[in-house]
Amino acid sequence: MRKWVTTSIFLYFLYGLVVYWYLFIFSGTGVPAPYEGTSADPATFMSGRELLLTQEYSTIRNFLYFVTIPFEWFLLFIFMISGLSRKMQDWSSASSNLFTIQSAIYFFWLSLFVSVISLPVNWIGFRISKMYHITTQSFSTWMKDQLIDFWVNYLLMTVIIIVLYSLIKRFEKRWWLYAWLLSIPFSMFLMFIQPVVIDPLYNDFYPLKDKLLEEKILEIAEKADIPAEHVYEVNMSEKTNALNAYVTGIGSNSRIVLWDTTLNRLNEDEILFIMAHEMGHYVMKHIYVGIAGYLLLSLAGLYIIHVLMRMIIARYGGMLKIRSMRELAAFPLFLLLLGTLTFASSPLSNTVARYQEKSADMYAIEMTNNHEAAISSFQELSRAGLSEVNPPALVKIFRYTHPTMLERILYLEEHGNRN
């Protein structure tokens, strides 16, 4: 065990050094020379201090992202190799004869272990956002959100564990297929209830207060044949200075949501462009395309996890204190493989998402025909969130679900020049 733990720590440290070198030393900043002085150049719409803060904050945030992703995998590995997973399974089995109770007890301790160890790392991210005036939350409200996250994830994952292990125990060779089939209605159910059950746990949502603006937004919606009665705003200014708007939910619970920070910092034309962008997602059914893509990836992922779990348990089960994938003690291995596969597939899913975002941008510009407002809205989004206009390549590949601001502004300019 000491050998494997020491090797893991060394590899993690080496990985951190490589990430630090790439982000802080190797990667350049700014925009390519041909675009200097254009509306895509942050030097034309940011002050010198804003440029410096953007570079610092973005680099630190990217570094934290890349080093914290494998940190949870490391914790799950430690939970297994130390024997804690086996002990928690034995203790939960002794606590009740009901498998549902055993699963709930086991996953509570696993969740608590990962959450408590990860809390200092999450707190560092919170403090950095606070230092750069992105986060406006107090520590108490931040902790409240952490507790809500814990219990929401715990309740949802406990249901998943109970169903998953019931399938593994009954269909050990085909559990992955049946789990995938059940994930389809479960995912649709979560998408349906999220806007009305889960999201309000974190923030207050209400119809847009500016009725004149809402009327103009609904006029655009009517032109696009979108059956919308309200546009919602959310009180995100209590938590952040960043700007955002999004589409969430499916069916009758679909919502177009504007952060109040967006309402406070953008003018009317810029807001109308942003809302037309979100309507573009609805018109082009990007939510459903995203669900379909997720389901296809999850089918392949569950099968790969099934194969890898069998191989790993057969070869390293003794070291990991796991005798069979039918045991609760093997669930950290499931989560570890799920996390690594999700991260490995993120370049593909992000590429699809960036294509959808570009399509929504083009839809919005066709609807509003206001290139100046579109470009200035992207510039303000960058300033408010201290976002890099032209991030390093690996950051874009693994993190960006939207085209970079450089790309978005440039193709809007090109579209405007053609028209």
GROMACS .gro file of C-alpha atoms in nm:
model
  419
    1MET     CA    1   0.000   0.000   0.000
    2ARG     CA    2   0.281   0.242   0.090
    3LYS     CA    3   0.442   0.178  -0.248
    4TRP     CA    4   0.124   0.257  -0.442
    5VAL     CA    5   0.035   0.561  -0.233
    6THR     CA    6   0.389   0.701  -0.263
    7THR     CA    7   0.389   0.642  -0.640
    8SER     CA    8   0.048   0.808  -0.674
    9ILE     CA    9   0.159   1.115  -0.477
   10PHE     CA   10   0.476   1.142  -0.686
   11LEU     CA   11   0.283   1.116  -1.015
   12TYR     CA   12   0.027   1.370  -0.894
   13PHE     CA   13   0.306   1.612  -0.795
   14LEU     CA   14   0.477   1.561  -1.132
   15TYR     CA   15   0.146   1.623  -1.311
   16GLY     CA   16   0.100   1.945  -1.113
   17LEU     CA   17   0.445   2.065  -1.216
   18VAL     CA   18   0.371   1.997  -1.584
   19VAL     CA   19   0.040   2.184  -1.560
   20TYR     CA   20   0.212   2.476  -1.384
   21TRP     CA   21   0.483   2.491  -1.652
   22TYR     CA   22   0.225   2.484  -1.933
   23LEU     CA   23  -0.001   2.753  -1.789
   24PHE     CA   24   0.244   2.989  -1.619
   25ILE     CA   25   0.554   2.958  -1.838
   26PHE     CA   26   0.489   2.798  -2.177
   27SER     CA   27   0.152   2.944  -2.278
   28GLY     CA   28   0.151   3.293  -2.424
   29THR     CA   29  -0.110   3.560  -2.358
   30GLY     CA   30  -0.288   3.813  -2.571
   31VAL     CA   31  -0.415   3.780  -2.926
   32PRO     CA   32  -0.229   3.692  -3.247
   33ALA     CA   33  -0.056   3.989  -3.412
   34PRO     CA   34  -0.307   4.020  -3.704
   35TYR     CA   35  -0.588   4.088  -3.456
   36GLU     CA   36  -0.414   4.345  -3.239
   37GLY     CA   37  -0.611   4.667  -3.227
   38THR     CA   38  -0.934   4.501  -3.345
   39SER     CA   39  -1.251   4.472  -3.134
   40ALA     CA   40  -1.134   4.121  -3.039
   41ASP     CA   41  -0.818   4.259  -2.876
   42PRO     CA   42  -0.879   4.299  -2.500
   43ALA     CA   43  -0.641   4.596  -2.499
   44THR     CA   44  -0.912   4.791  -2.687
   45PHE     CA   45  -1.185   4.737  -2.424
   46MET     CA   46  -0.998   4.660  -2.100
   47SER     CA   47  -0.782   4.889  -1.890
   48GLY     CA   48  -0.422   4.793  -1.812
   49ARG     CA   49  -0.526   4.678  -1.463
   50GLU     CA   50  -0.812   4.470  -1.602
   51LEU     CA   51  -0.574   4.303  -1.846
   52LEU     CA   52  -0.335   4.215  -1.565
   53LEU     CA   53  -0.611   4.085  -1.338
   54THR     CA   54  -0.761   3.881  -1.622
   55GLN     CA   55  -0.430   3.715  -1.696
   56GLU     CA   56  -0.364   3.637  -1.330
   57TYR     CA   57  -0.715   3.518  -1.242
   58SER     CA   58  -0.765   3.306  -1.554
   59THR     CA   59  -0.428   3.135  -1.516
   60ILE     CA   60  -0.481   3.058  -1.147
   61ARG     CA   61  -0.837   2.935  -1.210
   62ASN     CA   62  -0.722   2.708  -1.494
   63PHE     CA   63  -0.441   2.571  -1.279
   64LEU     CA   64  -0.683   2.490  -0.996
   65TYR     CA   65  -0.917   2.317  -1.239
   66PHE     CA   66  -0.653   2.089  -1.383
   67VAL     CA   67  -0.499   1.995  -1.047
   68THR     CA   68  -0.829   1.940  -0.863
   69ILE     CA   69  -0.982   1.710  -1.127
   70PRO     CA   70  -0.744   1.418  -1.048
   71PHE     CA   71  -0.746   1.506  -0.676
   72GLU     CA   72  -1.088   1.346  -0.629
   73TRP     CA   73  -0.969   1.039  -0.819
   74PHE     CA   74  -0.676   1.021  -0.578
   75LEU     CA   75  -0.912   1.040  -0.278
   76LEU     CA   76  -1.124   0.755  -0.417
   77PHE     CA   77  -0.808   0.549  -0.470
   78ILE     CA   78  -0.699   0.613  -0.110
   79PHE     CA   79  -1.048   0.519   0.014
   80MET     CA   80  -1.005   0.179  -0.149
   81ILE     CA   81  -0.640   0.094  -0.097
   82SER     CA   82  -0.643   0.199   0.270
   83GLY     CA   83  -0.924  -0.046   0.340
   84LEU     CA   84  -1.171   0.229   0.435
   85SER     CA   85  -1.412   0.123   0.163
   86ARG     CA   86  -1.407  -0.235   0.289
   87LYS     CA   87  -1.456  -0.123   0.650
   88MET     CA   88  -1.746   0.107   0.560
   89GLN     CA   89  -1.912  -0.178   0.371
   90ASP     CA   90  -1.872  -0.417   0.664
   91TRP     CA   91  -2.004  -0.155   0.906
   92SER     CA   92  -2.305  -0.069   0.689
   93SER     CA   93  -2.382  -0.441   0.645
   94ALA     CA   94  -2.376  -0.489   1.022
   95SER     CA   95  -2.607  -0.189   1.071
   96SER     CA   96  -2.901  -0.328   0.875
   97ASN     CA   97  -3.020  -0.629   0.679
   98LEU     CA   98  -3.185  -0.405   0.418
   99PHE     CA   99  -2.967  -0.335   0.116
  100THR     CA  100  -3.121   0.012   0.067
  101ILE     CA  101  -3.018   0.112   0.421
  102GLN     CA  102  -2.674  -0.041   0.375
  103SER     CA  103  -2.626   0.158   0.054
  104ALA     CA  104  -2.741   0.483   0.215
  105ILE     CA  105  -2.505   0.437   0.512
  106TYR     CA  106  -2.208   0.338   0.295
  107PHE     CA  107  -2.247   0.626   0.050
  108PHE     CA  108  -2.296   0.877   0.332
  109TRP     CA  109  -1.952   0.795   0.472
  110LEU     CA  110  -1.793   0.792   0.127
  111SER     CA  111  -1.948   1.132   0.046
  112LEU     CA  112  -1.846   1.274   0.382
  113PHE     CA  113  -1.487   1.153   0.338
  114VAL     CA  114  -1.448   1.308  -0.010
  115SER     CA  115  -1.631   1.630   0.084
  116VAL     CA  116  -1.435   1.697   0.403
  117ILE     CA  117  -1.096   1.632   0.240
  118SER     CA  118  -1.193   1.840  -0.066
  119LEU     CA  119  -1.333   2.131   0.136
  120PRO     CA  120  -0.998   2.314   0.183
  121VAL     CA  121  -0.930   2.290  -0.192
  122ASN     CA  122  -1.277   2.426  -0.272
  123TRP     CA  123  -1.226   2.701  -0.015
  124ILE     CA  124  -0.906   2.809  -0.191
  125GLY     CA  125  -1.103   2.848  -0.514
  126PHE     CA  126  -1.365   3.050  -0.328
  127ARG     CA  127  -1.104   3.278  -0.170
  128ILE     CA  128  -0.932   3.341  -0.504
  129SER     CA  129  -1.264   3.437  -0.666
  130LYS     CA  130  -1.328   3.663  -0.369
  131MET     CA  131  -0.985   3.829  -0.400
  132TYR     CA  132  -1.048   3.912  -0.766
  133HIS     CA  133  -1.401   4.037  -0.693
  134ILE     CA  134  -1.572   3.771  -0.903
  135THR     CA  135  -1.744   3.612  -0.605
  136THR     CA  136  -1.953   3.840  -0.383
  137GLN     CA  137  -2.071   3.567  -0.145
  138SER     CA  138  -1.998   3.566   0.225
  139PHE     CA  139  -1.835   3.258   0.370
  140SER     CA  140  -2.161   3.159   0.540
  141THR     CA  141  -2.365   3.166   0.218
  142TRP     CA  142  -2.087   2.981   0.038
  143MET     CA  143  -2.095   2.711   0.305
  144LYS     CA  144  -2.472   2.695   0.272
  145ASP     CA  145  -2.432   2.618  -0.099
  146GLN     CA  146  -2.172   2.354  -0.017
  147LEU     CA  147  -2.416   2.185   0.222
  148ILE     CA  148  -2.696   2.199  -0.035
  149ASP     CA  149  -2.460   2.044  -0.292
  150PHE     CA  150  -2.372   1.768  -0.048
  151TRP     CA  151  -2.731   1.669   0.030
  152VAL     CA  152  -2.863   1.701  -0.325
  153ASN     CA  153  -2.577   1.488  -0.460
  154TYR     CA  154  -2.611   1.244  -0.172
  155LEU     CA  155  -2.983   1.186  -0.226
  156LEU     CA  156  -2.953   1.149  -0.603
  157MET     CA  157  -2.647   0.925  -0.588
  158THR     CA  158  -2.799   0.704  -0.317
  159VAL     CA  159  -3.090   0.629  -0.551
  160ILE     CA  160  -2.842   0.556  -0.830
  161ILE     CA  161  -2.636   0.323  -0.609
  162ILE     CA  162  -2.940   0.124  -0.500
  163VAL     CA  163  -3.061   0.077  -0.858
  164LEU     CA  164  -2.711   0.019  -0.997
  165TYR     CA  165  -2.615  -0.251  -0.748
  166SER     CA  166  -2.953  -0.420  -0.775
  167LEU     CA  167  -2.881  -0.455  -1.147
  168ILE     CA  168  -2.522  -0.572  -1.093
  169LYS     CA  169  -2.634  -0.836  -0.844
  170ARG     CA  170  -2.904  -0.966  -1.077
  171PHE     CA  171  -2.743  -0.914  -1.420
  172GLU     CA  172  -2.367  -0.912  -1.364
  173LYS     CA  173  -2.283  -0.942  -1.736
  174ARG     CA  174  -2.548  -0.704  -1.873
  175TRP     CA  175  -2.599  -0.457  -1.590
  176TRP     CA  176  -2.441  -0.175  -1.792
  177LEU     CA  177  -2.708  -0.206  -2.064
  178TYR     CA  178  -3.001  -0.209  -1.822
  179ALA     CA  179  -2.849   0.077  -1.623
  180TRP     CA  180  -2.822   0.279  -1.943
  181LEU     CA  181  -3.185   0.207  -2.038
  182LEU     CA  182  -3.301   0.323  -1.694
  183SER     CA  183  -3.080   0.634  -1.717
  184ILE     CA  184  -3.288   0.765  -2.009
  185PRO     CA  185  -3.613   0.833  -1.816
  186PHE     CA  186  -3.411   0.930  -1.507
  187SER     CA  187  -3.213   1.195  -1.701
  188MET     CA  188  -3.531   1.331  -1.858
  189PHE     CA  189  -3.696   1.347  -1.516
  190LEU     CA  190  -3.401   1.541  -1.370
  191MET     CA  191  -3.405   1.783  -1.664
  192PHE     CA  192  -3.778   1.836  -1.609
  193ILE     CA  193  -3.763   1.904  -1.233
  194GLN     CA  194  -3.433   2.096  -1.222
  195PRO     CA  195  -3.579   2.444  -1.294
  196VAL     CA  196  -3.861   2.411  -1.040
  197VAL     CA  197  -3.711   2.192  -0.767
  198ILE     CA  198  -3.329   2.195  -0.767
  199ASP     CA  199  -3.231   2.541  -0.896
  200PRO     CA  200  -3.456   2.732  -0.648
  201LEU     CA  201  -3.263   2.568  -0.362
  202TYR     CA  202  -2.969   2.794  -0.452
  203ASN     CA  203  -3.128   3.115  -0.581
  204ASP     CA  204  -3.455   3.303  -0.614
  205PHE     CA  205  -3.619   3.299  -0.959
  206TYR     CA  206  -3.896   3.534  -1.064
  207PRO     CA  207  -4.045   3.679  -1.385
  208LEU     CA  208  -3.845   3.963  -1.533
  209LYS     CA  209  -3.925   4.284  -1.344
  210ASP     CA  210  -3.866   4.513  -1.643
  211LYS     CA  211  -4.195   4.447  -1.824
  212LEU     CA  212  -4.105   4.667  -2.121
  213LEU     CA  213  -3.787   4.467  -2.178
  214GLU     CA  214  -3.978   4.142  -2.127
  215GLU     CA  215  -4.227   4.250  -2.393
  216LYS     CA  216  -3.946   4.311  -2.643
  217ILE     CA  217  -3.789   3.975  -2.562
  218LEU     CA  218  -4.123   3.799  -2.605
  219GLU     CA  219  -4.166   3.972  -2.942
  220ILE     CA  220  -3.845   3.804  -3.058
  221ALA     CA  221  -3.970   3.476  -2.912
  222GLU     CA  222  -4.296   3.511  -3.108
  223LYS     CA  223  -4.104   3.564  -3.432
  224ALA     CA  224  -3.916   3.243  -3.359
  225ASP     CA  225  -4.240   3.053  -3.276
  226ILE     CA  226  -4.131   2.999  -2.917
  227PRO     CA  227  -4.430   2.953  -2.680
  228ALA     CA  228  -4.286   3.169  -2.400
  229GLU     CA  229  -4.498   3.358  -2.147
  230HIS     CA  230  -4.222   3.478  -1.916
  231VAL     CA  231  -3.851   3.547  -1.908
  232TYR     CA  232  -3.700   3.472  -1.568
  233GLU     CA  233  -3.434   3.659  -1.379
  234VAL     CA  234  -3.231   3.525  -1.089
  235ASN     CA  235  -3.061   3.716  -0.807
  236MET     CA  236  -2.704   3.611  -0.886
  237SER     CA  237  -2.564   3.951  -0.779
  238GLU     CA  238  -2.572   3.814  -0.424
  239LYS     CA  239  -2.307   3.561  -0.529
  240THR     CA  240  -2.109   3.689  -0.826
  241ASN     CA  241  -2.020   3.983  -1.049
  242ALA     CA  242  -2.002   3.760  -1.359
  243LEU     CA  243  -2.270   3.771  -1.629
  244ASN     CA  244  -2.474   3.487  -1.774
  245ALA     CA  245  -2.801   3.375  -1.930
  246TYR     CA  246  -2.912   3.023  -2.015
  247VAL     CA  247  -3.186   2.784  -2.121
  248THR     CA  248  -3.279   2.507  -1.879
  249GLY     CA  249  -3.541   2.238  -1.841
  250ILE     CA  250  -3.753   2.052  -2.093
  251GLY     CA  251  -4.119   2.049  -2.188
  252SER     CA  252  -4.350   2.274  -1.988
  253ASN     CA  253  -4.070   2.346  -1.740
  254SER     CA  254  -3.836   2.499  -2.002
  255ARG     CA  255  -3.707   2.837  -1.890
  256ILE     CA  256  -3.500   3.120  -2.035
  257VAL     CA  257  -3.310   3.272  -1.744
  258LEU     CA  258  -3.120   3.599  -1.712
  259TRP     CA  259  -2.883   3.674  -1.424
  260ASP     CA  260  -2.960   4.010  -1.266
  261THR     CA  261  -2.592   4.098  -1.309
  262THR     CA  262  -2.650   4.076  -1.685
  263LEU     CA  263  -2.947   4.309  -1.655
  264ASN     CA  264  -2.744   4.555  -1.449
  265ARG     CA  265  -2.437   4.571  -1.674
  266LEU     CA  266  -2.565   4.531  -2.030
  267ASN     CA  267  -2.780   4.775  -2.223
  268GLU     CA  268  -3.110   4.680  -2.383
  269ASP     CA  269  -2.970   4.595  -2.729
  270GLU     CA  270  -2.700   4.375  -2.575
  271ILE     CA  271  -2.957   4.193  -2.360
  272LEU     CA  272  -3.181   4.135  -2.663
  273PHE     CA  273  -2.887   3.978  -2.847
  274ILE     CA  274  -2.811   3.753  -2.548
  275MET     CA  275  -3.176   3.647  -2.525
  276ALA     CA  276  -3.195   3.579  -2.899
  277HIS     CA  277  -2.889   3.357  -2.853
  278GLU     CA  278  -3.068   3.156  -2.584
  279MET     CA  279  -3.378   3.131  -2.802
  280GLY     CA  280  -3.154   2.994  -3.076
  281HIS     CA  281  -3.073   2.698  -2.850
  282TYR     CA  282  -3.446   2.635  -2.810
  283VAL     CA  283  -3.529   2.669  -3.180
  284MET     CA  284  -3.244   2.439  -3.285
  285LYS     CA  285  -3.337   2.191  -3.008
  286HIS     CA  286  -2.985   2.192  -2.865
  287ILE     CA  287  -3.110   2.067  -2.528
  288TYR     CA  288  -3.245   1.751  -2.686
  289VAL     CA  289  -2.938   1.709  -2.905
  290GLY     CA  290  -2.727   1.740  -2.590
  291ILE     CA  291  -2.934   1.478  -2.411
  292ALA     CA  292  -2.903   1.241  -2.707
  293GLY     CA  293  -2.526   1.290  -2.720
  294TYR     CA  294  -2.496   1.238  -2.346
  295LEU     CA  295  -2.694   0.914  -2.369
  296LEU     CA  296  -2.475   0.781  -2.651
  297LEU     CA  297  -2.157   0.862  -2.459
  298SER     CA  298  -2.299   0.714  -2.138
  299LEU     CA  299  -2.381   0.385  -2.315
  300ALA     CA  300  -2.022   0.351  -2.434
  301GLY     CA  301  -1.893   0.472  -2.097
  302LEU     CA  302  -2.092   0.222  -1.891
  303TYR     CA  303  -1.973  -0.066  -2.109
  304ILE     CA  304  -1.609   0.048  -2.082
  305ILE     CA  305  -1.648   0.081  -1.703
  306HIS     CA  306  -1.789  -0.274  -1.689
  307VAL     CA  307  -1.491  -0.413  -1.880
  308LEU     CA  308  -1.231  -0.214  -1.686
  309MET     CA  309  -1.381  -0.297  -1.346
  310ARG     CA  310  -1.366  -0.668  -1.421
  311MET     CA  311  -1.005  -0.641  -1.537
  312ILE     CA  312  -0.890  -0.424  -1.245
  313ILE     CA  313  -1.064  -0.634  -0.978
  314ALA     CA  314  -0.925  -0.955  -1.130
  315ARG     CA  315  -0.569  -0.819  -1.122
  316TYR     CA  316  -0.560  -0.570  -0.834
  317GLY     CA  317  -0.865  -0.664  -0.629
  318GLY     CA  318  -0.652  -0.789  -0.340
  319MET     CA  319  -0.461  -0.463  -0.315
  320LEU     CA  320  -0.782  -0.256  -0.341
  321LYS     CA  321  -0.965  -0.480  -0.089
  322ILE     CA  322  -1.233  -0.562  -0.349
  323ARG     CA  323  -1.344  -0.917  -0.422
  324SER     CA  324  -1.623  -0.848  -0.673
  325MET     CA  325  -1.794  -0.562  -0.853
  326ARG     CA  326  -2.113  -0.677  -0.676
  327GLU     CA  327  -1.977  -0.530  -0.351
  328LEU     CA  328  -2.044  -0.176  -0.232
  329ALA     CA  329  -1.671  -0.153  -0.163
  330ALA     CA  330  -1.620  -0.141  -0.542
  331PHE     CA  331  -1.829   0.175  -0.588
  332PRO     CA  332  -1.529   0.413  -0.547
  333LEU     CA  333  -1.368   0.229  -0.839
  334PHE     CA  334  -1.683   0.289  -1.044
  335LEU     CA  335  -1.672   0.662  -0.959
  336LEU     CA  336  -1.299   0.682  -1.034
  337LEU     CA  337  -1.342   0.525  -1.378
  338LEU     CA  338  -1.649   0.740  -1.446
  339GLY     CA  339  -1.453   1.055  -1.359
  340THR     CA  340  -1.156   0.968  -1.579
  341LEU     CA  341  -1.374   0.873  -1.875
  342THR     CA  342  -1.581   1.189  -1.839
  343PHE     CA  343  -1.263   1.399  -1.838
  344ALA     CA  344  -1.121   1.204  -2.133
  345SER     CA  345  -1.440   1.257  -2.335
  346SER     CA  346  -1.466   1.628  -2.255
  347PRO     CA  347  -1.276   1.739  -2.571
  348LEU     CA  348  -1.542   1.568  -2.782
  349SER     CA  349  -1.843   1.694  -2.586
  350ASN     CA  350  -1.694   2.044  -2.567
  351THR     CA  351  -1.640   2.050  -2.944
  352VAL     CA  352  -2.007   1.969  -3.003
  353ALA     CA  353  -2.111   2.232  -2.745
  354ARG     CA  354  -1.893   2.498  -2.910
  355TYR     CA  355  -2.053   2.424  -3.246
  356GLN     CA  356  -2.398   2.466  -3.091
  357GLU     CA  357  -2.296   2.794  -2.928
  358LYS     CA  358  -2.166   2.930  -3.258
  359SER     CA  359  -2.494   2.829  -3.425
  360ALA     CA  360  -2.687   3.012  -3.152
  361ASP     CA  361  -2.467   3.320  -3.200
  362MET     CA  362  -2.540   3.323  -3.572
  363TYR     CA  363  -2.911   3.274  -3.509
  364ALA     CA  364  -2.909   3.568  -3.266
  365ILE     CA  365  -2.733   3.801  -3.509
  366GLU     CA  366  -2.981   3.709  -3.784
  367MET     CA  367  -3.269   3.786  -3.545
  368THR     CA  368  -3.135   4.116  -3.409
  369ASN     CA  369  -2.909   4.234  -3.694
  370ASN     CA  370  -2.710   4.439  -3.443
  371HIS     CA  371  -2.341   4.352  -3.472
  372GLU     CA  372  -2.225   4.636  -3.248
  373ALA     CA  373  -2.444   4.520  -2.959
  374ALA     CA  374  -2.336   4.159  -3.008
  375ILE     CA  375  -1.965   4.245  -2.999
  376SER     CA  376  -1.997   4.484  -2.704
  377SER     CA  377  -2.193   4.221  -2.507
  378PHE     CA  378  -1.908   3.972  -2.551
  379GLN     CA  379  -1.655   4.237  -2.450
  380GLU     CA  380  -1.853   4.312  -2.133
  381LEU     CA  381  -1.884   3.940  -2.054
  382SER     CA  382  -1.505   3.916  -2.068
  383ARG     CA  383  -1.453   4.222  -1.848
  384ALA     CA  384  -1.707   4.119  -1.586
  385GLY     CA  385  -1.576   3.766  -1.548
  386LEU     CA  386  -1.206   3.844  -1.607
  387SER     CA  387  -1.219   3.587  -1.886
  388GLU     CA  388  -0.934   3.531  -2.129
  389VAL     CA  389  -1.017   3.630  -2.483
  390ASN     CA  390  -0.767   3.381  -2.626
  391PRO     CA  391  -0.697   3.099  -2.375
  392PRO     CA  392  -0.424   2.835  -2.413
  393ALA     CA  393  -0.511   2.548  -2.647
  394LEU     CA  394  -0.546   2.279  -2.378
  395VAL     CA  395  -0.767   2.506  -2.170
  396LYS     CA  396  -0.997   2.556  -2.466
  397ILE     CA  397  -1.003   2.183  -2.548
  398PHE     CA  398  -1.080   2.061  -2.195
  399ARG     CA  399  -1.271   2.353  -2.042
  400TYR     CA  400  -1.450   2.562  -2.302
  401THR     CA  401  -1.808   2.469  -2.390
  402HIS     CA  402  -1.827   2.801  -2.580
  403PRO     CA  403  -1.603   2.935  -2.856
  404THR     CA  404  -1.337   3.169  -2.722
  405MET     CA  405  -1.426   3.538  -2.715
  406LEU     CA  406  -1.164   3.593  -2.985
  407GLU     CA  407  -1.345   3.350  -3.214
  408ARG     CA  408  -1.693   3.480  -3.131
  409ILE     CA  409  -1.606   3.845  -3.195
  410LEU     CA  410  -1.413   3.767  -3.513
  411TYR     CA  411  -1.691   3.570  -3.681
  412LEU     CA  412  -1.943   3.837  -3.584
  413GLU     CA  413  -1.716   4.097  -3.748
  414GLU     CA  414  -1.681   3.881  -4.057
  415HIS     CA  415  -2.059   3.835  -4.074
  416GLY     CA  416  -2.107   4.212  -4.042
  417ASN     CA  417  -1.856   4.282  -4.320
  418ARG     CA  418  -2.036   4.040  -4.554
  419ASN     CA  419  -2.363   4.219  -4.490
   0.00000   0.00000   0.00000
